[in-house]
């Protein structure tokens, strides 16, 4: 494996973590989005899963994301009879988004993203040193 291969591998990791960060941001943005009609369904949390895909050219597994899936966690309810999404008893289904979990997931994705950036920087530095030696 040469340095350009390591750049491709790290780039696939960056893309996967970037997708994960976008989904987390969407979850956080909709953490308080209730249904617009009585008895409707509020925003449902999305989760990103990863899969390994063999790159035959490089002979290594690359990381890719599956389509974001809906979290099956049940919705909490809150008493708010003035909300348009309230049922006959005055309860509103709240999104199944837990802000603390989203922030922890965001931190983890951020660290993975940074690790892939560091790997790209290291590969780039080694490539530049090899070019300097050849001069």
Short mmCIF file of C-alpha atoms in Angstrom, two decimals:
data_model
loop_
_atom_site.label_atom_id
_atom_site.label_comp_id
_atom_site.label_asym_id
_atom_site.label_seq_id
_atom_site.Cartn_x
_atom_site.Cartn_y
_atom_site.Cartn_z
CA UNK A 1 0.00 0.00 0.00
CA UNK A 2 1.38 3.41 -0.91
CA UNK A 3 0.69 6.85 0.50
CA UNK A 4 -2.06 7.71 -1.97
CA UNK A 5 -3.93 4.59 -0.83
CA UNK A 6 -3.79 5.77 2.77
CA UNK A 7 -5.18 9.13 1.62
CA UNK A 8 -8.12 7.37 -0.04
CA UNK A 9 -8.80 5.29 3.08
CA UNK A 10 -8.72 8.35 5.34
CA UNK A 11 -10.93 10.27 2.91
CA UNK A 12 -13.56 7.52 3.12
CA UNK A 13 -13.45 7.84 6.91
CA UNK A 14 -13.86 11.62 6.64
CA UNK A 15 -16.87 11.23 4.38
CA UNK A 16 -18.50 8.68 6.71
CA UNK A 17 -17.99 10.81 9.82
CA UNK A 18 -19.16 13.91 7.95
CA UNK A 19 -22.41 12.12 7.13
CA UNK A 20 -22.76 11.10 10.75
CA UNK A 21 -22.22 14.69 11.92
CA UNK A 22 -24.88 15.98 9.50
CA UNK A 23 -27.44 13.47 10.82
CA UNK A 24 -26.59 14.35 14.43
CA UNK A 25 -27.03 18.05 13.61
CA UNK A 26 -30.43 17.27 12.07
CA UNK A 27 -31.44 15.37 15.21
CA UNK A 28 -30.40 18.26 17.45
CA UNK A 29 -32.20 20.79 15.27
CA UNK A 30 -35.43 18.77 15.55
CA UNK A 31 -35.17 17.81 19.22
CA UNK A 32 -38.31 19.85 20.01
CA UNK A 33 -40.24 19.28 16.76
CA UNK A 34 -43.65 17.92 17.67
CA UNK A 35 -46.43 16.79 15.36
CA UNK A 36 -48.41 19.51 13.59
CA UNK A 37 -51.73 17.71 13.91
CA UNK A 38 -53.50 16.00 16.79
CA UNK A 39 -52.26 12.46 17.31
CA UNK A 40 -49.53 12.90 14.68
CA UNK A 41 -46.00 11.59 14.85
CA UNK A 42 -43.20 13.94 15.95
CA UNK A 43 -39.70 14.00 14.50
CA UNK A 44 -38.09 10.57 14.82
CA UNK A 45 -34.39 10.37 15.59
CA UNK A 46 -32.13 9.09 12.82
CA UNK A 47 -29.03 6.96 13.32
CA UNK A 48 -26.14 6.27 10.98
CA UNK A 49 -24.60 2.84 10.65
CA UNK A 50 -21.39 1.94 8.88
CA UNK A 51 -20.41 -0.90 6.60
CA UNK A 52 -17.13 -2.16 5.17
CA UNK A 53 -16.84 -2.14 1.39
CA UNK A 54 -13.94 -3.90 -0.27
CA UNK A 55 -12.03 -1.68 -2.66
CA UNK A 56 -10.64 -4.25 -5.10
CA UNK A 57 -8.13 -1.78 -6.54
CA UNK A 58 -6.55 -1.14 -3.14
CA UNK A 59 -7.31 -4.54 -1.65
CA UNK A 60 -8.61 -3.03 1.59
CA UNK A 61 -11.95 -2.43 3.24
CA UNK A 62 -13.21 1.14 3.03
CA UNK A 63 -15.84 2.56 5.34
CA UNK A 64 -19.18 3.73 3.99
CA UNK A 65 -22.44 4.70 5.60
CA UNK A 66 -25.76 2.99 5.18
CA UNK A 67 -28.83 5.16 4.66
CA UNK A 68 -29.82 6.80 7.96
CA UNK A 69 -32.28 4.56 9.81
CA UNK A 70 -35.07 5.67 12.13
CA UNK A 71 -34.52 5.03 15.83
CA UNK A 72 -37.19 2.71 17.24
CA UNK A 73 -37.04 4.23 20.73
CA UNK A 74 -40.58 5.10 21.93
CA UNK A 75 -41.66 8.73 22.09
CA UNK A 76 -42.03 10.49 25.43
CA UNK A 77 -45.27 12.34 26.14
CA UNK A 78 -45.73 15.74 27.70
CA UNK A 79 -48.91 17.37 28.94
CA UNK A 80 -49.56 20.45 26.79
CA UNK A 81 -53.22 20.80 25.80
CA UNK A 82 -52.51 24.05 23.89
CA UNK A 83 -50.16 22.32 21.43
CA UNK A 84 -51.76 21.58 18.03
CA UNK A 85 -50.26 18.06 18.18
CA UNK A 86 -51.95 17.20 21.49
CA UNK A 87 -54.27 14.20 21.65
CA UNK A 88 -57.75 14.23 23.22
CA UNK A 89 -56.27 13.98 26.74
CA UNK A 90 -53.90 16.93 26.11
CA UNK A 91 -50.70 14.88 25.77
CA UNK A 92 -48.17 15.60 23.03
CA UNK A 93 -45.72 13.02 21.72
CA UNK A 94 -42.20 14.41 21.93
CA UNK A 95 -39.31 13.44 19.62
CA UNK A 96 -37.19 10.50 20.76
CA UNK A 97 -34.07 12.69 20.59
CA UNK A 98 -31.95 12.84 23.73
CA UNK A 99 -29.71 15.90 23.51
CA UNK A 100 -27.04 14.41 25.80
CA UNK A 101 -26.74 11.29 23.65
CA UNK A 102 -26.55 13.40 20.50
CA UNK A 103 -23.80 15.56 22.01
CA UNK A 104 -21.83 12.47 23.05
CA UNK A 105 -22.25 10.98 19.55
CA UNK A 106 -21.18 14.30 18.05
CA UNK A 107 -18.05 14.35 20.19
CA UNK A 108 -17.18 10.81 19.13
CA UNK A 109 -17.74 11.59 15.45
CA UNK A 110 -15.67 14.75 15.80
CA UNK A 111 -12.76 12.77 17.29
CA UNK A 112 -12.93 10.19 14.50
CA UNK A 113 -13.03 12.98 11.92
CA UNK A 114 -9.97 14.60 13.51
CA UNK A 115 -8.12 11.26 13.54
CA UNK A 116 -8.72 10.86 9.81
CA UNK A 117 -7.51 14.42 9.22
CA UNK A 118 -4.32 13.69 11.18
CA UNK A 119 -3.75 10.55 9.08
CA UNK A 120 -4.13 12.61 5.90
CA UNK A 121 -1.71 15.22 7.25
CA UNK A 122 0.84 12.52 8.11
CA UNK A 123 0.52 10.95 4.65
CA UNK A 124 0.87 14.34 3.00
CA UNK A 125 3.96 15.15 5.06
CA UNK A 126 5.58 11.82 4.14
CA UNK A 127 4.73 12.38 0.48
CA UNK A 128 6.25 15.88 0.60
CA UNK A 129 9.43 14.54 2.25
CA UNK A 130 9.74 11.85 -0.44
CA UNK A 131 9.45 14.54 -3.12
CA UNK A 132 12.06 16.66 -1.34
CA UNK A 133 14.47 13.71 -1.24
CA UNK A 134 14.08 13.18 -4.98
CA UNK A 135 14.99 16.80 -5.74
#
